[in-house]
């Protein structure tokens, strides 16, 4: 087999692996939780909006050194689980339809291309007019 065929196959596999995201739904004004748990050595991690790039969170909204929050773009973004227990579940307070979209939790494992990436798709519906 020509090596390019193998490489193309691998690329297709890789892109295929990232097309399905967990869905989280909520309503305007609620707190929503986007789960992110990992195993293994405790390490630095971040949440970003949009899909994760290959190297980093594209537009970071919160960062942790593995034990505590080290950067928070907005007070609405919180890590309320035990960070040191590897629970990086993101809470977004007072959700707004404009919060809808993809969120990427990136756990920075040692070594090249070892990062764990968990992508969640959030959709916030307007609660007014539903009742
Ligand atoms: C992780 O933390 C969230 C709060 O941010 C909590 O609701 C959830 O139950 C925790 N999950 C685990 C597995 O501990």
Short mmCIF file of N, CA, C and O and ligand atoms in Angstrom, two decimals:
data_model
loop_
_atom_site.label_atom_id
_atom_site.label_comp_id
_atom_site.label_asym_id
_atom_site.label_seq_id
_atom_site.Cartn_x
_atom_site.Cartn_y
_atom_site.Cartn_z
N UNK A 1 0.85 -1.20 0.00
CA UNK A 1 0.00 0.00 0.00
C UNK A 1 0.89 1.25 0.00
O UNK A 1 1.88 1.31 0.72
N UNK A 2 0.52 2.21 -0.78
CA UNK A 2 1.27 3.46 -0.82
C UNK A 2 1.12 4.18 0.53
O UNK A 2 0.03 4.22 1.09
N UNK A 3 2.24 4.72 1.06
CA UNK A 3 2.13 5.35 2.39
C UNK A 3 1.06 6.44 2.47
O UNK A 3 0.44 6.63 3.50
N UNK A 4 0.85 7.18 1.36
CA UNK A 4 -0.15 8.25 1.41
C UNK A 4 -1.55 7.73 1.69
O UNK A 4 -2.35 8.39 2.32
N UNK A 5 -1.80 6.51 1.20
CA UNK A 5 -3.12 5.92 1.43
C UNK A 5 -3.32 5.70 2.93
O UNK A 5 -4.37 6.01 3.49
N UNK A 6 -2.25 5.21 3.57
CA UNK A 6 -2.32 4.97 5.01
C UNK A 6 -2.52 6.28 5.76
O UNK A 6 -3.32 6.38 6.69
N UNK A 7 -1.80 7.33 5.33
CA UNK A 7 -1.90 8.62 6.01
C UNK A 7 -3.30 9.20 5.84
O UNK A 7 -3.92 9.66 6.79
N UNK A 8 -3.82 9.10 4.63
CA UNK A 8 -5.17 9.60 4.38
C UNK A 8 -6.19 8.85 5.24
O UNK A 8 -7.05 9.45 5.86
N UNK A 9 -6.01 7.55 5.32
CA UNK A 9 -6.90 6.73 6.14
C UNK A 9 -6.86 7.16 7.59
O UNK A 9 -7.88 7.29 8.25
N UNK A 10 -5.66 7.44 8.07
CA UNK A 10 -5.48 7.86 9.46
C UNK A 10 -6.17 9.20 9.69
O UNK A 10 -6.86 9.40 10.70
N UNK A 11 -6.00 10.12 8.75
CA UNK A 11 -6.63 11.44 8.88
C UNK A 11 -8.14 11.31 8.93
O UNK A 11 -8.80 11.95 9.74
N UNK A 12 -8.68 10.45 8.08
CA UNK A 12 -10.13 10.25 8.07
C UNK A 12 -10.60 9.70 9.41
O UNK A 12 -11.59 10.13 9.95
N UNK A 13 -9.81 8.75 9.93
CA UNK A 13 -10.12 8.18 11.24
C UNK A 13 -10.13 9.25 12.32
O UNK A 13 -11.04 9.32 13.13
N UNK A 14 -9.10 10.10 12.29
CA UNK A 14 -8.97 11.14 13.30
C UNK A 14 -10.13 12.11 13.23
O UNK A 14 -10.75 12.44 14.23
N UNK A 15 -10.46 12.55 12.00
CA UNK A 15 -11.53 13.53 11.88
C UNK A 15 -12.86 12.89 12.22
O UNK A 15 -13.73 13.51 12.78
N UNK A 16 -12.98 11.60 11.92
CA UNK A 16 -14.20 10.89 12.25
C UNK A 16 -14.42 10.86 13.76
O UNK A 16 -15.52 10.98 14.24
N UNK A 17 -13.30 10.69 14.49
CA UNK A 17 -13.39 10.56 15.95
C UNK A 17 -13.89 11.79 16.66
O UNK A 17 -14.35 11.70 17.80
N UNK A 18 -13.81 12.94 16.04
CA UNK A 18 -14.18 14.17 16.76
C UNK A 18 -15.51 14.75 16.31
O UNK A 18 -15.86 15.85 16.70
N UNK A 19 -16.25 14.01 15.48
CA UNK A 19 -17.48 14.61 14.98
C UNK A 19 -18.68 14.44 15.91
O UNK A 19 -19.68 15.10 15.73
N UNK A 20 -18.61 13.52 16.87
CA UNK A 20 -19.76 13.38 17.75
C UNK A 20 -19.44 13.94 19.13
O UNK A 20 -18.44 13.57 19.74
N UNK A 21 -20.25 14.85 19.57
CA UNK A 21 -20.03 15.51 20.85
C UNK A 21 -21.18 15.19 21.79
O UNK A 21 -22.29 14.95 21.35
N UNK A 22 -20.88 15.23 23.07
CA UNK A 22 -21.96 15.10 24.04
C UNK A 22 -22.77 16.39 24.01
O UNK A 22 -22.22 17.47 23.83
N UNK A 23 -24.05 16.24 24.17
CA UNK A 23 -24.93 17.40 24.11
C UNK A 23 -25.39 17.76 25.52
O UNK A 23 -25.75 16.89 26.28
N UNK A 24 -25.36 19.05 25.81
CA UNK A 24 -25.89 19.55 27.08
C UNK A 24 -26.88 20.64 26.73
O UNK A 24 -26.60 21.49 25.89
N UNK A 25 -28.05 20.57 27.34
CA UNK A 25 -29.02 21.62 27.07
C UNK A 25 -29.40 22.32 28.37
O UNK A 25 -29.28 21.75 29.45
N UNK A 26 -29.82 23.55 28.25
CA UNK A 26 -30.25 24.32 29.41
C UNK A 26 -31.13 25.45 28.95
O UNK A 26 -31.41 25.59 27.75
N UNK A 27 -31.57 26.23 29.92
CA UNK A 27 -32.42 27.36 29.60
C UNK A 27 -31.82 28.65 30.12
O UNK A 27 -31.04 28.63 31.07
N UNK A 28 -32.22 29.73 29.51
CA UNK A 28 -31.75 31.06 29.91
C UNK A 28 -31.90 31.25 31.42
O UNK A 28 -32.94 30.93 31.98
N UNK A 29 -30.84 31.73 32.04
CA UNK A 29 -30.88 32.06 33.45
C UNK A 29 -30.48 30.91 34.36
O UNK A 29 -30.18 31.13 35.54
N UNK A 30 -30.45 29.70 33.83
CA UNK A 30 -30.07 28.55 34.65
C UNK A 30 -28.55 28.44 34.77
O UNK A 30 -27.81 29.04 34.00
N UNK A 31 -28.12 27.58 35.71
CA UNK A 31 -26.72 27.16 35.73
C UNK A 31 -26.64 25.86 34.95
O UNK A 31 -27.45 24.97 35.16
N UNK A 32 -25.69 25.76 34.06
CA UNK A 32 -25.53 24.50 33.31
C UNK A 32 -24.17 23.91 33.64
O UNK A 32 -23.22 24.62 33.95
N UNK A 33 -24.09 22.59 33.57
CA UNK A 33 -22.84 21.88 33.87
C UNK A 33 -22.38 21.12 32.65
O UNK A 33 -23.11 20.35 32.05
N UNK A 34 -21.13 21.34 32.29
CA UNK A 34 -20.51 20.59 31.19
C UNK A 34 -19.48 19.65 31.81
O UNK A 34 -18.45 20.10 32.32
N UNK A 35 -19.76 18.34 31.80
CA UNK A 35 -18.87 17.40 32.49
C UNK A 35 -17.50 17.27 31.85
O UNK A 35 -17.38 17.35 30.63
N UNK A 36 -16.50 17.11 32.67
CA UNK A 36 -15.15 16.80 32.20
C UNK A 36 -14.42 16.11 33.33
O UNK A 36 -14.08 16.74 34.33
N UNK A 37 -14.23 14.80 33.18
CA UNK A 37 -13.52 14.02 34.19
C UNK A 37 -12.36 13.33 33.51
O UNK A 37 -12.43 13.02 32.33
N UNK A 38 -11.29 13.10 34.25
CA UNK A 38 -10.19 12.35 33.65
C UNK A 38 -9.59 11.42 34.68
O UNK A 38 -9.95 11.45 35.86
N UNK A 39 -8.67 10.59 34.25
CA UNK A 39 -7.99 9.67 35.16
C UNK A 39 -6.50 9.87 35.01
O UNK A 39 -6.04 10.58 34.11
N UNK A 40 -5.76 9.26 35.87
CA UNK A 40 -4.30 9.33 35.78
C UNK A 40 -3.73 10.50 36.56
O UNK A 40 -4.39 11.06 37.43
N UNK A 41 -2.52 10.85 36.19
CA UNK A 41 -1.79 11.89 36.90
C UNK A 41 -2.52 13.23 36.84
O UNK A 41 -3.04 13.61 35.80
N UNK A 42 -2.51 13.93 37.96
CA UNK A 42 -3.15 15.25 38.01
C UNK A 42 -2.29 16.24 37.23
O UNK A 42 -1.07 16.23 37.34
N UNK A 43 -2.94 17.05 36.42
CA UNK A 43 -2.18 17.91 35.52
C UNK A 43 -2.95 19.19 35.20
O UNK A 43 -4.10 19.34 35.61
N UNK A 44 -2.27 20.09 34.50
CA UNK A 44 -2.90 21.34 34.10
C UNK A 44 -3.97 21.06 33.04
O UNK A 44 -3.89 20.10 32.29
N UNK A 45 -4.96 21.93 33.00
CA UNK A 45 -6.05 21.76 32.05
C UNK A 45 -6.72 23.09 31.80
O UNK A 45 -6.53 24.06 32.55
N UNK A 46 -7.49 23.14 30.73
CA UNK A 46 -8.22 24.37 30.44
C UNK A 46 -9.53 24.04 29.73
O UNK A 46 -9.68 22.98 29.14
N UNK A 47 -10.44 24.96 29.81
CA UNK A 47 -11.66 24.93 29.02
C UNK A 47 -11.58 26.08 28.03
O UNK A 47 -11.17 27.18 28.40
N UNK A 48 -12.00 25.81 26.82
CA UNK A 48 -12.06 26.87 25.84
C UNK A 48 -13.36 26.80 25.08
O UNK A 48 -14.03 25.77 25.08
N UNK A 49 -13.71 27.89 24.45
CA UNK A 49 -14.89 27.88 23.58
C UNK A 49 -14.47 27.42 22.20
O UNK A 49 -13.37 27.71 21.75
N UNK A 50 -15.37 26.72 21.55
CA UNK A 50 -15.06 26.22 20.21
C UNK A 50 -14.34 24.89 20.32
O UNK A 50 -14.09 24.38 21.40
N UNK A 51 -14.00 24.35 19.17
CA UNK A 51 -13.27 23.09 19.15
C UNK A 51 -11.86 23.31 19.64
O UNK A 51 -11.28 24.36 19.41
N UNK A 52 -11.28 22.30 20.27
CA UNK A 52 -9.88 22.40 20.68
C UNK A 52 -9.01 22.40 19.43
O UNK A 52 -9.27 21.67 18.50
N UNK A 53 -7.99 23.21 19.44
CA UNK A 53 -7.00 23.13 18.38
C UNK A 53 -6.08 21.97 18.72
O UNK A 53 -6.23 21.32 19.75
N UNK A 54 -5.09 21.73 17.92
CA UNK A 54 -4.16 20.63 18.18
C UNK A 54 -3.29 20.92 19.39
O UNK A 54 -2.78 20.02 20.01
N UNK A 55 -3.07 22.19 19.68
CA UNK A 55 -2.06 22.53 20.68
C UNK A 55 -2.62 23.08 21.97
O UNK A 55 -2.02 22.87 23.02
N UNK A 56 -3.70 23.81 21.91
CA UNK A 56 -4.14 24.50 23.12
C UNK A 56 -5.61 24.81 23.01
O UNK A 56 -6.22 24.60 21.97
N UNK A 57 -6.17 25.32 24.08
CA UNK A 57 -7.54 25.81 24.00
C UNK A 57 -7.49 27.10 23.20
O UNK A 57 -6.69 27.97 23.47
N UNK A 58 -8.36 27.22 22.23
CA UNK A 58 -8.27 28.34 21.31
C UNK A 58 -8.59 29.66 22.02
O UNK A 58 -7.89 30.63 21.90
N UNK A 59 -9.69 29.65 22.74
CA UNK A 59 -10.12 30.86 23.42
C UNK A 59 -10.42 30.46 24.85
O UNK A 59 -11.52 30.06 25.17
N UNK A 60 -9.39 30.48 25.68
CA UNK A 60 -9.55 29.95 27.04
C UNK A 60 -10.58 30.72 27.84
O UNK A 60 -10.63 31.95 27.77
N UNK A 61 -11.37 29.99 28.60
CA UNK A 61 -12.29 30.65 29.51
C UNK A 61 -11.95 30.34 30.96
O UNK A 61 -12.24 31.12 31.84
N UNK A 62 -11.29 29.21 31.19
CA UNK A 62 -10.87 28.89 32.56
C UNK A 62 -9.66 27.95 32.49
O UNK A 62 -9.55 27.15 31.57
N UNK A 63 -8.75 28.11 33.43
CA UNK A 63 -7.56 27.26 33.45
C UNK A 63 -7.31 26.79 34.88
O UNK A 63 -7.65 27.47 35.84
N UNK A 64 -6.69 25.61 35.00
CA UNK A 64 -6.34 25.09 36.31
C UNK A 64 -4.93 24.50 36.27
O UNK A 64 -4.49 24.01 35.24
N UNK A 65 -4.26 24.57 37.42
CA UNK A 65 -2.94 23.95 37.54
C UNK A 65 -3.06 22.50 37.99
O UNK A 65 -2.06 21.85 38.27
N UNK A 66 -4.29 22.01 38.10
CA UNK A 66 -4.52 20.64 38.55
C UNK A 66 -5.16 20.59 39.93
O UNK A 66 -5.74 19.58 40.30
N UNK A 67 -5.05 21.71 40.64
CA UNK A 67 -5.58 21.74 42.00
C UNK A 67 -6.50 22.92 42.25
O UNK A 67 -7.42 22.85 43.06
N UNK A 68 -6.23 24.03 41.56
CA UNK A 68 -7.07 25.20 41.74
C UNK A 68 -7.18 25.97 40.43
O UNK A 68 -6.40 25.75 39.51
N UNK A 69 -8.17 26.87 40.40
CA UNK A 69 -8.35 27.68 39.20
C UNK A 69 -7.26 28.74 39.16
O UNK A 69 -7.00 29.42 40.16
N UNK A 70 -6.60 28.87 38.02
CA UNK A 70 -5.52 29.85 37.89
C UNK A 70 -5.91 30.99 36.96
O UNK A 70 -5.24 32.01 36.91
N UNK A 71 -6.98 30.80 36.20
CA UNK A 71 -7.46 31.86 35.31
C UNK A 71 -8.95 31.65 35.10
O UNK A 71 -9.40 30.52 34.92
N UNK A 72 -9.67 32.72 35.13
CA UNK A 72 -11.12 32.68 34.96
C UNK A 72 -11.50 33.91 34.15
O UNK A 72 -11.30 35.02 34.60
N UNK A 73 -11.99 33.69 32.95
CA UNK A 73 -12.27 34.82 32.08
C UNK A 73 -13.45 35.64 32.59
O UNK A 73 -13.51 36.86 32.40
N UNK A 74 -14.39 34.94 33.23
CA UNK A 74 -15.60 35.60 33.69
C UNK A 74 -16.08 34.85 34.93
O UNK A 74 -15.91 33.63 35.00
N UNK A 75 -16.67 35.54 35.88
CA UNK A 75 -17.09 34.87 37.12
C UNK A 75 -18.22 33.88 36.89
O UNK A 75 -18.51 33.06 37.76
N UNK A 76 -18.88 33.95 35.73
CA UNK A 76 -19.93 32.98 35.43
C UNK A 76 -19.36 31.58 35.17
O UNK A 76 -20.08 30.61 35.22
N UNK A 77 -18.07 31.52 34.85
CA UNK A 77 -17.43 30.22 34.58
C UNK A 77 -16.78 29.71 35.86
O UNK A 77 -15.90 30.36 36.42
N UNK A 78 -17.23 28.54 36.31
CA UNK A 78 -16.71 28.02 37.57
C UNK A 78 -16.43 26.53 37.50
O UNK A 78 -17.12 25.80 36.80
N UNK A 79 -15.42 26.10 38.26
CA UNK A 79 -15.18 24.67 38.46
C UNK A 79 -15.61 24.39 39.89
O UNK A 79 -14.96 24.81 40.84
N UNK A 80 -16.71 23.69 40.03
CA UNK A 80 -17.27 23.49 41.37
C UNK A 80 -16.99 22.10 41.92
O UNK A 80 -17.33 21.81 43.06
N UNK A 81 -16.47 21.22 41.10
CA UNK A 81 -16.15 19.88 41.59
C UNK A 81 -14.79 19.90 42.26
O UNK A 81 -14.16 20.95 42.40
N UNK A 82 -14.32 18.74 42.72
CA UNK A 82 -13.00 18.66 43.31
C UNK A 82 -11.98 18.55 42.20
O UNK A 82 -11.83 17.50 41.58
N UNK A 83 -11.30 19.66 41.93
CA UNK A 83 -10.35 19.71 40.82
C UNK A 83 -9.25 18.68 41.05
O UNK A 83 -8.88 17.93 40.14
N UNK A 84 -8.77 18.59 42.29
CA UNK A 84 -7.71 17.64 42.63
C UNK A 84 -8.15 16.18 42.55
O UNK A 84 -7.33 15.27 42.58
N UNK A 85 -9.47 15.98 42.46
CA UNK A 85 -10.01 14.62 42.24
C UNK A 85 -10.29 14.40 40.76
O UNK A 85 -11.03 13.50 40.39
N UNK A 86 -9.76 15.28 39.93
CA UNK A 86 -9.87 15.17 38.47
C UNK A 86 -11.28 15.42 37.96
O UNK A 86 -11.70 14.85 36.97
N UNK A 87 -12.00 16.26 38.65
CA UNK A 87 -13.33 16.65 38.19
C UNK A 87 -13.26 18.10 37.72
O UNK A 87 -13.20 19.02 38.52
N UNK A 88 -13.26 18.29 36.41
CA UNK A 88 -13.14 19.63 35.84
C UNK A 88 -14.45 20.09 35.23
O UNK A 88 -14.48 20.92 34.32
N UNK A 89 -15.54 19.52 35.74
CA UNK A 89 -16.87 19.88 35.25
C UNK A 89 -17.06 21.39 35.32
O UNK A 89 -16.86 22.00 36.36
N UNK A 90 -17.39 21.97 34.18
CA UNK A 90 -17.54 23.42 34.09
C UNK A 90 -18.98 23.81 34.39
O UNK A 90 -19.92 23.25 33.81
N UNK A 91 -19.15 24.76 35.29
CA UNK A 91 -20.47 25.32 35.54
C UNK A 91 -20.53 26.70 34.90
O UNK A 91 -19.62 27.51 35.09
N UNK A 92 -21.56 26.93 34.12
CA UNK A 92 -21.79 28.27 33.57
C UNK A 92 -23.04 28.80 34.25
O UNK A 92 -24.13 28.24 34.12
N UNK A 93 -22.86 29.85 35.01
CA UNK A 93 -23.98 30.42 35.73
C UNK A 93 -24.76 31.37 34.83
O UNK A 93 -24.19 31.99 33.93
N UNK A 94 -26.04 31.49 35.13
CA UNK A 94 -26.88 32.47 34.43
C UNK A 94 -26.71 32.36 32.91
O UNK A 94 -26.35 33.32 32.23
N UNK A 95 -26.98 31.15 32.41
CA UNK A 95 -26.75 30.87 30.99
C UNK A 95 -27.59 31.76 30.08
O UNK A 95 -28.67 32.22 30.46
N UNK A 96 -27.06 31.98 28.91
CA UNK A 96 -27.69 32.85 27.92
C UNK A 96 -27.63 32.12 26.58
O UNK A 96 -26.69 31.37 26.33
N UNK A 97 -28.63 32.33 25.71
CA UNK A 97 -28.56 31.66 24.40
C UNK A 97 -27.23 31.88 23.69
O UNK A 97 -26.76 31.02 22.94
N UNK A 98 -26.58 33.02 23.94
CA UNK A 98 -25.29 33.28 23.27
C UNK A 98 -24.17 32.38 23.81
O UNK A 98 -23.08 32.34 23.24
N UNK A 99 -24.43 31.65 24.92
CA UNK A 99 -23.45 30.68 25.42
C UNK A 99 -23.47 29.39 24.61
O UNK A 99 -22.59 28.54 24.77
N UNK A 100 -24.49 29.23 23.77
CA UNK A 100 -24.61 28.00 22.98
C UNK A 100 -23.40 27.81 22.08
O UNK A 100 -22.82 28.78 21.59
N UNK A 101 -23.03 26.55 21.89
CA UNK A 101 -21.90 26.26 21.01
C UNK A 101 -21.02 25.18 21.61
O UNK A 101 -21.40 24.52 22.58
N UNK A 102 -19.85 25.01 21.03
CA UNK A 102 -18.94 23.96 21.47
C UNK A 102 -18.01 24.48 22.57
O UNK A 102 -17.58 25.62 22.54
N UNK A 103 -17.73 23.58 23.51
CA UNK A 103 -16.77 23.85 24.58
C UNK A 103 -15.80 22.70 24.64
O UNK A 103 -16.19 21.54 24.55
N UNK A 104 -14.54 23.02 24.82
CA UNK A 104 -13.52 21.99 24.80
C UNK A 104 -12.76 21.97 26.11
O UNK A 104 -12.24 23.00 26.56
N UNK A 105 -12.72 20.81 26.73
CA UNK A 105 -11.94 20.60 27.95
C UNK A 105 -10.66 19.89 27.53
O UNK A 105 -10.70 18.80 26.97
N UNK A 106 -9.53 20.53 27.77
CA UNK A 106 -8.24 19.94 27.36
C UNK A 106 -7.40 19.64 28.59
O UNK A 106 -7.09 20.53 29.38
N UNK A 107 -7.06 18.37 28.75
CA UNK A 107 -6.24 17.94 29.87
C UNK A 107 -4.84 17.70 29.33
O UNK A 107 -4.65 16.87 28.44
N UNK A 108 -3.89 18.44 29.86
CA UNK A 108 -2.56 18.46 29.27
C UNK A 108 -1.67 17.35 29.82
O UNK A 108 -0.98 17.54 30.81
N UNK A 109 -1.72 16.20 29.15
CA UNK A 109 -0.88 15.07 29.53
C UNK A 109 0.52 15.26 28.97
O UNK A 109 0.68 15.85 27.90
N UNK A 110 1.49 14.74 29.69
CA UNK A 110 2.88 14.83 29.24
C UNK A 110 3.06 14.16 27.88
O UNK A 110 2.43 13.16 27.59
N UNK A 111 3.95 14.71 27.09
CA UNK A 111 4.29 14.09 25.81
C UNK A 111 3.49 14.66 24.67
O UNK A 111 2.51 15.38 24.87
N UNK A 112 3.91 14.35 23.47
CA UNK A 112 3.30 14.90 22.27
C UNK A 112 1.98 14.21 21.98
O UNK A 112 1.90 13.00 22.02
N UNK A 113 0.97 14.99 21.65
CA UNK A 113 -0.33 14.48 21.21
C UNK A 113 -0.97 13.56 22.25
O UNK A 113 -1.72 12.67 21.90
N UNK A 114 -0.64 13.78 23.51
CA UNK A 114 -1.24 12.95 24.55
C UNK A 114 -2.40 13.62 25.25
O UNK A 114 -3.04 13.02 26.11
N UNK A 115 -2.64 14.89 24.94
CA UNK A 115 -3.69 15.61 25.64
C UNK A 115 -5.03 14.91 25.48
O UNK A 115 -5.33 14.36 24.42
N UNK A 116 -5.80 14.93 26.54
CA UNK A 116 -7.16 14.38 26.47
C UNK A 116 -8.08 15.54 26.13
O UNK A 116 -7.99 16.61 26.75
N UNK A 117 -8.94 15.32 25.15
CA UNK A 117 -9.84 16.38 24.72
C UNK A 117 -11.28 15.90 24.85
O UNK A 117 -11.63 14.84 24.33
N UNK A 118 -12.06 16.65 25.59
CA UNK A 118 -13.47 16.31 25.75
C UNK A 118 -14.28 17.51 25.26
O UNK A 118 -14.12 18.61 25.79
N UNK A 119 -15.06 17.28 24.23
CA UNK A 119 -15.82 18.39 23.66
C UNK A 119 -17.30 18.22 23.99
O UNK A 119 -17.84 17.13 23.86
N UNK A 120 -17.91 19.28 24.43
CA UNK A 120 -19.33 19.26 24.78
C UNK A 120 -20.04 20.31 23.94
O UNK A 120 -19.52 21.39 23.72
N UNK A 121 -21.24 19.95 23.49
CA UNK A 121 -22.02 20.92 22.72
C UNK A 121 -23.17 21.42 23.59
O UNK A 121 -24.02 20.65 24.02
N UNK A 122 -23.15 22.71 23.81
CA UNK A 122 -24.16 23.32 24.70
C UNK A 122 -25.21 24.03 23.88
O UNK A 122 -24.89 24.73 22.92
N UNK A 123 -26.46 23.82 24.24
CA UNK A 123 -27.48 24.65 23.61
C UNK A 123 -28.43 25.18 24.67
O UNK A 123 -28.97 24.44 25.50
N UNK A 124 -28.55 26.49 24.68
CA UNK A 124 -29.38 27.19 25.67
C UNK A 124 -30.62 27.71 24.95
O UNK A 124 -30.51 28.46 23.98
N UNK A 125 -31.77 27.28 25.46
CA UNK A 125 -33.03 27.76 24.88
C UNK A 125 -33.55 28.91 25.73
O UNK A 125 -33.39 28.92 26.95
N UNK A 126 -34.18 29.80 25.06
CA UNK A 126 -34.80 30.91 25.77
C UNK A 126 -36.00 30.37 26.52
O UNK A 126 -36.81 29.66 25.96
N UNK A 127 -36.10 30.68 27.81
CA UNK A 127 -37.20 30.10 28.58
C UNK A 127 -38.46 30.96 28.52
O UNK A 127 -39.53 30.52 28.86
N UNK A 128 -38.31 32.20 28.06
CA UNK A 128 -39.49 33.06 28.01
C UNK A 128 -40.41 32.60 26.88
O UNK A 128 -39.95 32.22 25.80
N UNK A 129 -41.70 32.61 27.14
CA UNK A 129 -42.65 32.25 26.09
C UNK A 129 -42.96 30.77 26.00
O UNK A 129 -43.80 30.37 25.22
N UNK A 130 -42.30 29.94 26.81
CA UNK A 130 -42.54 28.52 26.80
C UNK A 130 -43.75 28.11 27.64
O UNK A 130 -44.19 26.99 27.58
N UNK A 131 -44.15 28.99 28.53
CA UNK A 131 -45.13 28.52 29.52
C UNK A 131 -46.51 29.12 29.36
O UNK A 131 -46.79 29.98 28.70
C1 LIG B 1 -18.15 16.81 39.50
O1 LIG B 1 -18.43 18.10 39.96
C2 LIG B 1 -19.76 18.52 39.71
C3 LIG B 1 -19.88 19.96 40.19
O2 LIG B 1 -19.08 20.79 39.38
C4 LIG B 1 -20.73 17.60 40.41
O3 LIG B 1 -22.06 17.98 40.12
C5 LIG B 1 -20.50 16.18 39.91
O4 LIG B 1 -21.34 15.29 40.61
C6 LIG B 1 -19.06 15.78 40.12
N1 LIG B 1 -18.85 14.47 39.50
C7 LIG B 1 -18.15 13.51 40.09
C8 LIG B 1 -18.04 12.23 39.34
O5 LIG B 1 -17.63 13.66 41.18
#
